Coordinates of N, CA, C and O in Angstrom, one line a residue:
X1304 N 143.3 86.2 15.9 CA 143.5 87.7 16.0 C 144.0 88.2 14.7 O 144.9 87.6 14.2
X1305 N 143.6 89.3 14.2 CA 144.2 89.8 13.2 C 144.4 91.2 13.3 O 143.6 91.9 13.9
X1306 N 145.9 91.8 12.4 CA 146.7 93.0 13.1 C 146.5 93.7 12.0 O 146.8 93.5 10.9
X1307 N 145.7 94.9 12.6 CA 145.4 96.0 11.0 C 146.9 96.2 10.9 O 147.8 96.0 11.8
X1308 N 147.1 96.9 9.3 CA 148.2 97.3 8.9 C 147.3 98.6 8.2 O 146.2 98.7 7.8
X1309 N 148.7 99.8 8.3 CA 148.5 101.1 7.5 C 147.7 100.7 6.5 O 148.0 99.5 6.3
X1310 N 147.1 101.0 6.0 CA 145.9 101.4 4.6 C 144.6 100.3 4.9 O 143.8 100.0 4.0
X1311 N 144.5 100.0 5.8 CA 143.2 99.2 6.4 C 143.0 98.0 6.0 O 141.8 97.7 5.9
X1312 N 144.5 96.8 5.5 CA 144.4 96.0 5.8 C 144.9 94.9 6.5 O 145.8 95.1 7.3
X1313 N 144.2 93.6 6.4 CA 145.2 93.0 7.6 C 145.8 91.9 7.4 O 145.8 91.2 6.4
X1314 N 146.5 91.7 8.7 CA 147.6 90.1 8.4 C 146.6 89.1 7.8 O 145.5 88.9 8.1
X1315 N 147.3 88.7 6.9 CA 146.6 87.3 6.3 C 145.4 87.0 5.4 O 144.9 85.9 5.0
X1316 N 145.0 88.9 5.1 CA 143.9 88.8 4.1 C 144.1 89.8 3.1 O 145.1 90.4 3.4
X1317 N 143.6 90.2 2.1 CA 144.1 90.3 1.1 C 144.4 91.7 1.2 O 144.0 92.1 2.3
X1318 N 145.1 92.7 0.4 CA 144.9 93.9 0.6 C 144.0 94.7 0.2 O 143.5 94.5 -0.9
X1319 N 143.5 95.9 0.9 CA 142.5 96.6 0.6 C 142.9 97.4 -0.7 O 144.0 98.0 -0.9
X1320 N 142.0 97.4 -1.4 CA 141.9 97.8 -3.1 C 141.4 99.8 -2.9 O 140.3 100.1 -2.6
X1321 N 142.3 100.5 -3.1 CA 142.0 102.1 -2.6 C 141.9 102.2 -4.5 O 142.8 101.9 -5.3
X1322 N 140.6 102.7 -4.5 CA 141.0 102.9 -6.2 C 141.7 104.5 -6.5 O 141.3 105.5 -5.8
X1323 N 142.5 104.6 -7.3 CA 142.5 106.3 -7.9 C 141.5 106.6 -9.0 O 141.1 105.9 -10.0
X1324 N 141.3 108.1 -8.5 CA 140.4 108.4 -9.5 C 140.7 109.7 -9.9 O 140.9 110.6 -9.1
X1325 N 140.8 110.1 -11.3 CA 140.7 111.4 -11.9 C 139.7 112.0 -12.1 O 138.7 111.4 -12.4
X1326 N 139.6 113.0 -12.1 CA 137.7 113.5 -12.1 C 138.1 115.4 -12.9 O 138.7 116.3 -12.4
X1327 N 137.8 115.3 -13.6 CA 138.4 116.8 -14.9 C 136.7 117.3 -14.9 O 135.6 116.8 -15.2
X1328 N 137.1 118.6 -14.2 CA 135.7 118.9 -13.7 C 135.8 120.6 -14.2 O 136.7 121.4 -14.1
X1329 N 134.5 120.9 -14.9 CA 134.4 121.9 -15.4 C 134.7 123.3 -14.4 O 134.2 123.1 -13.3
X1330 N 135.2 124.3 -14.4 CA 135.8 125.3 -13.9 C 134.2 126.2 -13.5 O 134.2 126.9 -12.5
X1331 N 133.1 126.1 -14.2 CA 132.1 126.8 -13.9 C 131.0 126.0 -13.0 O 130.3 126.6 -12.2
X1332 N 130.9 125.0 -13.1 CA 130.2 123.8 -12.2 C 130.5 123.5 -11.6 O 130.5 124.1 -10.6
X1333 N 131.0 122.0 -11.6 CA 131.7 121.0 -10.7 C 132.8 121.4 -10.1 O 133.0 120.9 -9.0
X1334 N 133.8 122.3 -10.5 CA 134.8 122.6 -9.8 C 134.3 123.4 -8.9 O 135.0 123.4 -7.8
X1335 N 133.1 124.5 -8.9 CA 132.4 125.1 -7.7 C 132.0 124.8 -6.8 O 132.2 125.2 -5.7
X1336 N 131.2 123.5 -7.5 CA 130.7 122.8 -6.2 C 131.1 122.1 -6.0 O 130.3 121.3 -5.8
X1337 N 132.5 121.5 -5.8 CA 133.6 121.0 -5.0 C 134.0 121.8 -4.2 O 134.0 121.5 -3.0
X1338 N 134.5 123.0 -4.5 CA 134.8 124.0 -3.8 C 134.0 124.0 -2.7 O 134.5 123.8 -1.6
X1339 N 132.3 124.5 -2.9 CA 131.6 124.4 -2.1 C 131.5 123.4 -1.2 O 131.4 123.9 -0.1
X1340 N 131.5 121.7 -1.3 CA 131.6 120.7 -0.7 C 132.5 120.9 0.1 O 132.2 120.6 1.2
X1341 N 133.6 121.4 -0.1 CA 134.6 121.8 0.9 C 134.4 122.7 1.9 O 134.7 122.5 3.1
X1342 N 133.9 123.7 1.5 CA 133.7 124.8 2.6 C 132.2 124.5 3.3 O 131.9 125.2 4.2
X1343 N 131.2 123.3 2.6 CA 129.8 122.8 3.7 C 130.8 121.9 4.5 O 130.2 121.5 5.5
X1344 N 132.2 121.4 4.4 CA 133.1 120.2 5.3 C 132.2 119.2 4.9 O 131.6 118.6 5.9
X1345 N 131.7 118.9 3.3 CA 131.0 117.9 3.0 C 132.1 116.6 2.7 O 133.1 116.8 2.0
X1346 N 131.8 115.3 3.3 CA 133.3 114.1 3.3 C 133.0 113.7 1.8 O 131.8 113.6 1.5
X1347 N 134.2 113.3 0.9 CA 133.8 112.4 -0.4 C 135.5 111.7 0.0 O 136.3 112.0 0.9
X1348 N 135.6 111.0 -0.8 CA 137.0 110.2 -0.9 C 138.0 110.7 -1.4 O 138.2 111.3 -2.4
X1349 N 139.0 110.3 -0.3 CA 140.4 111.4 -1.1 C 141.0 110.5 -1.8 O 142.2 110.4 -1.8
X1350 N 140.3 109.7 -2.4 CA 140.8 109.2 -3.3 C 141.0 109.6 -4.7 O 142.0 109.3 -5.3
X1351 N 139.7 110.7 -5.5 CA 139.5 111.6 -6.4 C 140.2 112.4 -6.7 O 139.8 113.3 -6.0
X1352 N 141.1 112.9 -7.4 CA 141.7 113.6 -7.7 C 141.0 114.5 -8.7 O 140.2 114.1 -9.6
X1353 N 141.5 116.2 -8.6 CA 140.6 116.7 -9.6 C 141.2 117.7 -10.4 O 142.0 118.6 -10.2
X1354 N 140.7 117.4 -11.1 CA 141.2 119.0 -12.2 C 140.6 119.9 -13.0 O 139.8 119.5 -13.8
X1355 N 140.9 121.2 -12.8 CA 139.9 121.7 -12.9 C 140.1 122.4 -14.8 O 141.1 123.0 -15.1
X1356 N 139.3 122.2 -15.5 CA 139.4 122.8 -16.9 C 138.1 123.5 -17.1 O 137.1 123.5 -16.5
X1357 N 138.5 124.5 -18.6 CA 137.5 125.7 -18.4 C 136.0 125.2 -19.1 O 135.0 126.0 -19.1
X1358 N 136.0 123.9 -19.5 CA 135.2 123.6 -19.8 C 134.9 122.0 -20.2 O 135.7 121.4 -20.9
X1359 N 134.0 121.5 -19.6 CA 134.1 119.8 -19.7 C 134.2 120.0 -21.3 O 135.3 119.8 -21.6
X1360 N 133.7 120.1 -21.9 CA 133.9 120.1 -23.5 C 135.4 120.1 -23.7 O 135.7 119.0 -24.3
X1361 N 135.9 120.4 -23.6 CA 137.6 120.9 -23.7 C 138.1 119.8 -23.2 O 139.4 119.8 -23.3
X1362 N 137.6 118.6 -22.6 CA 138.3 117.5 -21.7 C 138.2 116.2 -23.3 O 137.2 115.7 -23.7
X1363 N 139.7 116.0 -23.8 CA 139.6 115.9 -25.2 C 139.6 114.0 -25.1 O 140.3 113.8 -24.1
X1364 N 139.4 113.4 -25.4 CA 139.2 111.6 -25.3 C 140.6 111.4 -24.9 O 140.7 110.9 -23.8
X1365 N 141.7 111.6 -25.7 CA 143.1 111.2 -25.0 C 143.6 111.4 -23.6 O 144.4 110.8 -22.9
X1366 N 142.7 112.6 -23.3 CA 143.3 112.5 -22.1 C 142.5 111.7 -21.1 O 143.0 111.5 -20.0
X1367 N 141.5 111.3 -21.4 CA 140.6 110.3 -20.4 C 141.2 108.8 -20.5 O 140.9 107.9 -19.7
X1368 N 142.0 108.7 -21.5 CA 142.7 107.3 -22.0 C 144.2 107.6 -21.2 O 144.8 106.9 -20.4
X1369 N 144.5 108.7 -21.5 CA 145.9 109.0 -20.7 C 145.4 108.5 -18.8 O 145.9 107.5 -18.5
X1370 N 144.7 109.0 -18.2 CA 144.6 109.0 -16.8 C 144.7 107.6 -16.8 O 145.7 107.2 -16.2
X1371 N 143.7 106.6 -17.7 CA 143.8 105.7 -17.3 C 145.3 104.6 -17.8 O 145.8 103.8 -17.1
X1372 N 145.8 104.9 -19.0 CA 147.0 104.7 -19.1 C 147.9 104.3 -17.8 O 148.3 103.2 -17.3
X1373 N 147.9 105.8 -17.3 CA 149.1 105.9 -16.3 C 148.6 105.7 -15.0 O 149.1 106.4 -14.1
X1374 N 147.6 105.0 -14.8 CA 146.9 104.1 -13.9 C 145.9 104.4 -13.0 O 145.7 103.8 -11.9
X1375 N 145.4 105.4 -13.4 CA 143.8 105.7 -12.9 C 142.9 104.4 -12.7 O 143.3 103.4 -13.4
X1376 N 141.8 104.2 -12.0 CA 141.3 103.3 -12.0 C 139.8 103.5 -12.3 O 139.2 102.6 -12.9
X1377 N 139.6 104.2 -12.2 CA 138.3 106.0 -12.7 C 138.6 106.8 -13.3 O 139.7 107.2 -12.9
X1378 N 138.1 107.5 -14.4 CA 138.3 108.8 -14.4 C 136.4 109.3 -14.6 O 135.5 108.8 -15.4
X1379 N 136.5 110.2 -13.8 CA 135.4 111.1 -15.1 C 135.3 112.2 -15.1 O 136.0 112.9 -14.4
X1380 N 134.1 112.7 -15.9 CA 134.2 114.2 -16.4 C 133.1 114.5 -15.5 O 132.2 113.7 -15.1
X1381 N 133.1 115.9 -15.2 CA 131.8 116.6 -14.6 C 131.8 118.2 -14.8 O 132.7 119.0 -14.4
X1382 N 130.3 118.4 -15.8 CA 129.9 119.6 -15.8 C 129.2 120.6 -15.8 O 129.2 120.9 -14.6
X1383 N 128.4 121.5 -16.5 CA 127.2 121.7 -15.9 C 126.0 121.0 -16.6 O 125.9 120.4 -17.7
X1384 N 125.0 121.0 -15.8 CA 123.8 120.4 -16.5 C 123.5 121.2 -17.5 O 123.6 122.4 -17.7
X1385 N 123.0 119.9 -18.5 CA 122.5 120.5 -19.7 C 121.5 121.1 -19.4 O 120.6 121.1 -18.5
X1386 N 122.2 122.2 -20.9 CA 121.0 123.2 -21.2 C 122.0 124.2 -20.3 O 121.5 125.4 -20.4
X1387 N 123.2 124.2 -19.3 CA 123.8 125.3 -18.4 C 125.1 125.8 -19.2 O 125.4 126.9 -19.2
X1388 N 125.8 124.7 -19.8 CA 127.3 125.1 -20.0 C 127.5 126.5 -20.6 O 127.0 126.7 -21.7
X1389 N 128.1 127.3 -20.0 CA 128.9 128.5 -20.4 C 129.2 129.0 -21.9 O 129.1 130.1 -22.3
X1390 N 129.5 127.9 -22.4 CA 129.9 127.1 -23.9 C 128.9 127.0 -24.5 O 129.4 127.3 -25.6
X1391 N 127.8 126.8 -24.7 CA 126.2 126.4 -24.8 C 126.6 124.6 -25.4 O 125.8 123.8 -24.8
X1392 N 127.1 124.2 -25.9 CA 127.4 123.0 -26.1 C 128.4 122.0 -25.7 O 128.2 120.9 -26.1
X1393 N 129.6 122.3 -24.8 CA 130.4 121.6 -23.9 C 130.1 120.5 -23.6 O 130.7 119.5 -24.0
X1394 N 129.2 120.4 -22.7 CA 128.8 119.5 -21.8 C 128.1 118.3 -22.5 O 128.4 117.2 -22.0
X1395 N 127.2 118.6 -23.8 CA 126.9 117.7 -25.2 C 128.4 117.3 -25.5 O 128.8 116.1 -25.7
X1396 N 129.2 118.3 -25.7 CA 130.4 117.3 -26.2 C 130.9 115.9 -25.6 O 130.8 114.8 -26.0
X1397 N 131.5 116.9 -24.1 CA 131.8 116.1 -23.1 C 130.8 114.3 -23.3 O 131.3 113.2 -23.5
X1398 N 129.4 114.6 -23.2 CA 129.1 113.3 -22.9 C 128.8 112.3 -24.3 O 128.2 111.2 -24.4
X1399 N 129.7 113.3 -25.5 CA 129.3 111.9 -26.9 C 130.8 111.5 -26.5 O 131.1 110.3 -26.7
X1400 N 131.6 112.3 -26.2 CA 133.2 111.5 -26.1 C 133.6 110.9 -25.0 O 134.7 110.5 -24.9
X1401 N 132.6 110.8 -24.0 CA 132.6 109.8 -22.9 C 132.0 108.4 -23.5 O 132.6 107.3 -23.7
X1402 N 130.8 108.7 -23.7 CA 130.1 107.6 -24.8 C 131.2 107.0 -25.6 O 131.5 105.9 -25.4
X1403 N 132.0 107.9 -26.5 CA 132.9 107.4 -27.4 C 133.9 106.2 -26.4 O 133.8 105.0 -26.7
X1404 N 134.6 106.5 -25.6 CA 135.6 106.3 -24.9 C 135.1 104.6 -24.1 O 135.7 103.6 -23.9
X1405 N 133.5 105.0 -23.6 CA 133.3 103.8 -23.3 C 133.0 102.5 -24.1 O 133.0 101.3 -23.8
X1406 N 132.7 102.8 -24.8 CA 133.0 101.9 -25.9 C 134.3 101.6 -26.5 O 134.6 100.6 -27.0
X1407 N 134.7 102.3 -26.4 CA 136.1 101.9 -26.7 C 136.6 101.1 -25.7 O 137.2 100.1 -26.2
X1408 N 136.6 101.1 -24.6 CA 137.2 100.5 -23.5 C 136.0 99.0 -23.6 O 136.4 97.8 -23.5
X1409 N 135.2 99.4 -23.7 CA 134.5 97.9 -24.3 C 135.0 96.3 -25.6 O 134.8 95.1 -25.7
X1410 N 135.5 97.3 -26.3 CA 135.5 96.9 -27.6 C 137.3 96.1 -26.8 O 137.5 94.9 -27.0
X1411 N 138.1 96.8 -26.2 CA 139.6 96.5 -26.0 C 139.1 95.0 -24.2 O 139.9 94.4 -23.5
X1412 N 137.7 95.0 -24.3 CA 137.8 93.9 -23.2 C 138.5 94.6 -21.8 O 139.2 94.0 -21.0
X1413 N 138.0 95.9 -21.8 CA 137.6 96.3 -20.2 C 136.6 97.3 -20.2 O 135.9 97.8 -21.1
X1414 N 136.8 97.4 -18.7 CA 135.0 97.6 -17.9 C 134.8 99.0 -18.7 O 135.9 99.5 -18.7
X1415 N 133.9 99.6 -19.3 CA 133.4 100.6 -19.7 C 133.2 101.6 -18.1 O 133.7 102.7 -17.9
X1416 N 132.4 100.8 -17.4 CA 132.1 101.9 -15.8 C 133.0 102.4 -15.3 O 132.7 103.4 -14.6
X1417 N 134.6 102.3 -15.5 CA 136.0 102.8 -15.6 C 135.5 105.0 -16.1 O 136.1 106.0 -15.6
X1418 N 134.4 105.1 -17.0 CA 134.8 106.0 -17.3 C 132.9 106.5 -17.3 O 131.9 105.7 -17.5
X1419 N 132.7 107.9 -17.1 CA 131.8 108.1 -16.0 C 131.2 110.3 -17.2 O 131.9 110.9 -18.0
X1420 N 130.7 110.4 -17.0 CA 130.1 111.7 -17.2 C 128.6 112.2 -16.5 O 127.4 111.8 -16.6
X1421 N 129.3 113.2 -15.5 CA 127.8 113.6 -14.4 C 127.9 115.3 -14.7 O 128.9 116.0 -14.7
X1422 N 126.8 115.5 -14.7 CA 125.7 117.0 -14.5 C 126.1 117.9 -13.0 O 125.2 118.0 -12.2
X1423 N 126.9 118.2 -12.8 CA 126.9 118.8 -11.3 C 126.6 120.8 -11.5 O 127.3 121.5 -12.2
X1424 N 125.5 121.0 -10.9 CA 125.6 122.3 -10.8 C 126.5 123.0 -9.5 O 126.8 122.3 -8.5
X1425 N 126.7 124.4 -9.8 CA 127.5 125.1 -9.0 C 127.0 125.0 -7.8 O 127.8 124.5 -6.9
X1426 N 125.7 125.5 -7.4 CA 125.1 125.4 -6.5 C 125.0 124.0 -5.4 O 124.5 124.1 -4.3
X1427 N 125.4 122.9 -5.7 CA 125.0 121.5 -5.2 C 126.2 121.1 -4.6 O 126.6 120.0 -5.0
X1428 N 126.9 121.6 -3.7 CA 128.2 120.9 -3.3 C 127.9 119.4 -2.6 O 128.9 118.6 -2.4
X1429 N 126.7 119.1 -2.3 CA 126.0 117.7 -1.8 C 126.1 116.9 -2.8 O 126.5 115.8 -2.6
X1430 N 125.8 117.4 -3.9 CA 125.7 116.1 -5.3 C 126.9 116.1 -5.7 O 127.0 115.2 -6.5
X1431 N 127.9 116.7 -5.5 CA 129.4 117.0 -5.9 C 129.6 115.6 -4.8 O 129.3 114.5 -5.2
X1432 N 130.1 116.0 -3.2 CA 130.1 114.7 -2.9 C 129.7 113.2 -2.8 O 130.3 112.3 -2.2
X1433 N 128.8 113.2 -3.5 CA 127.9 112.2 -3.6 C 128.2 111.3 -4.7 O 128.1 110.1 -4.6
X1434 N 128.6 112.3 -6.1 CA 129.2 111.7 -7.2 C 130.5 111.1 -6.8 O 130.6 109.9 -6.9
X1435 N 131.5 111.8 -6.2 CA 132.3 111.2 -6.1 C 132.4 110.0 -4.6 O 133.5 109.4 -4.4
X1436 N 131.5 109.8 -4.1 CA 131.4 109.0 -3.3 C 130.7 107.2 -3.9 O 130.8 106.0 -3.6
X1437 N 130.0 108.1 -5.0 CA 129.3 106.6 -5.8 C 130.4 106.0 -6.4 O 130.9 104.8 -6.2
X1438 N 130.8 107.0 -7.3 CA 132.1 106.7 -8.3 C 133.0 105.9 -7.9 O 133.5 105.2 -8.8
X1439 N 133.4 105.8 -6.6 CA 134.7 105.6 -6.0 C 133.6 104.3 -5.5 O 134.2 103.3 -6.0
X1440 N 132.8 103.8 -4.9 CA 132.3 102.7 -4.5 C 132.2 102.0 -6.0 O 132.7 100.9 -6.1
X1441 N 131.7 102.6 -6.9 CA 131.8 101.3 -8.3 C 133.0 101.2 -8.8 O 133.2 100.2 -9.5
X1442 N 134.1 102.3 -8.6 CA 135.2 101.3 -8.9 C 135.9 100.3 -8.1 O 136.8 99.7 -8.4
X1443 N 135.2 100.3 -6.9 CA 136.0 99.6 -6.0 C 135.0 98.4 -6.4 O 135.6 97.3 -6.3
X1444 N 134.0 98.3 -6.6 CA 133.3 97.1 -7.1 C 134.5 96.2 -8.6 O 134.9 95.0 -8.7
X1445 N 134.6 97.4 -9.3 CA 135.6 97.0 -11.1 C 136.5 96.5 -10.3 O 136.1 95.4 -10.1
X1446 N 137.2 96.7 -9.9 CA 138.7 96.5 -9.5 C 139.7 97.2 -9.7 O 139.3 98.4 -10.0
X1447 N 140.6 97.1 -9.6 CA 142.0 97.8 -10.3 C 142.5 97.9 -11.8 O 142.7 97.0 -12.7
X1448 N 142.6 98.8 -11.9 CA 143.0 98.9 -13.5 C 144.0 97.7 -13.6 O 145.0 97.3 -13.0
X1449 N 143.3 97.4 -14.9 CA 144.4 96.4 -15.7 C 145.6 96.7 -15.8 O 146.5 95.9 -15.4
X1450 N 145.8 97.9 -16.3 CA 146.8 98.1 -16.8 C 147.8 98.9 -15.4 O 149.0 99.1 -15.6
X1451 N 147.4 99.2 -14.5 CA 148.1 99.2 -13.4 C 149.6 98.3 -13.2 O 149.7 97.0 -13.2
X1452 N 150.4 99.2 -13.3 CA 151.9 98.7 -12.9 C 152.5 97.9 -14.2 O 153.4 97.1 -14.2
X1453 N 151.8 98.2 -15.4 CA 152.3 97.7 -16.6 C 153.1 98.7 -17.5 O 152.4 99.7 -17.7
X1454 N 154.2 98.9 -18.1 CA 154.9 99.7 -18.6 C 154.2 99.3 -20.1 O 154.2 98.2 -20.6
X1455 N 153.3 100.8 -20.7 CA 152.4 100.6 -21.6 C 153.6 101.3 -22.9 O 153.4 101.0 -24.1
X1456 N 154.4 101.9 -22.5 CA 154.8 103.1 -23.3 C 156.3 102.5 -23.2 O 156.6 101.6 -22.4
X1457 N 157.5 103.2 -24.2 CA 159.0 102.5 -23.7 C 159.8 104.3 -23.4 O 161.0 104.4 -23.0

């Protein structure tokens, strides 16, 4: 017999792995269509945490290293599809300094898939939950941040 405990694991087996995730989502896109996802009562994981900035472009490499720093286990960026950003170039930013970042996380000997850049239009609150429902399934495949529960900073 085995006795679930609070966060859905149980006696005698290991504990269930809930990843965090940060998700810095453009203010004209993705943060719409989250919005939207909410008001279709579309389910994604409340695991995701989100923040909304005025422009994925504006979402600067440190701070995608910061999330994960202080123990994100995901982060990513989402904004409008190319060819949409507000900015006319944002969204090209956004995904050479995602590129940048995953490689970097390569080069230091962890998982690159840690860090993520998707196209969400305003209109799509479906593909809003969707991203974040894949997202949160491939980190739960990575694992837990390394650097989880490690004092990186003094």
């Amino acid at each position: 017999m085995t006795v679930e405990r609070p966060g859905g694991s149980s006696a005698g087996s290991e504990p269930s792995f809930e990843p965090r995730i940060v998700a810095f989502c453009c203010y004209y896109c993705a943060y719409s269509a989250a919005d939207l996802a909410g008001s279709m009562r579309l389910q994604y994981p409340p695991n995701v945490r989100l923040i909304e900035v005025p422009c994925s472009g504006r979402v600067d490499p440190a701070l995608l290293l910061r999330a994960l720093e202080e123990g994100a286990d995901g982060v990513y960026v989402a904004g409008c599809m190319e060819g949409d950003c507000h900015f006319q170039q944002g969204n090209f930013r956004a995904k050479r300094r995602v590129g940048a970042i995953k490689k970097l996380l390569s080069q230091i000997g962890w998982e690159p898939e840690r860090v993520e850049m998707y196209n969400v239009p305003a209109s799509d609150g479906a593909r809003f939950a969707q991203v974040a429902r894949e997202f949160t399934e491939r980190i739960r495949e990575v694992g837990p941040n390394p650097a989880r529960g490690k004092k990186v900073r003094s």
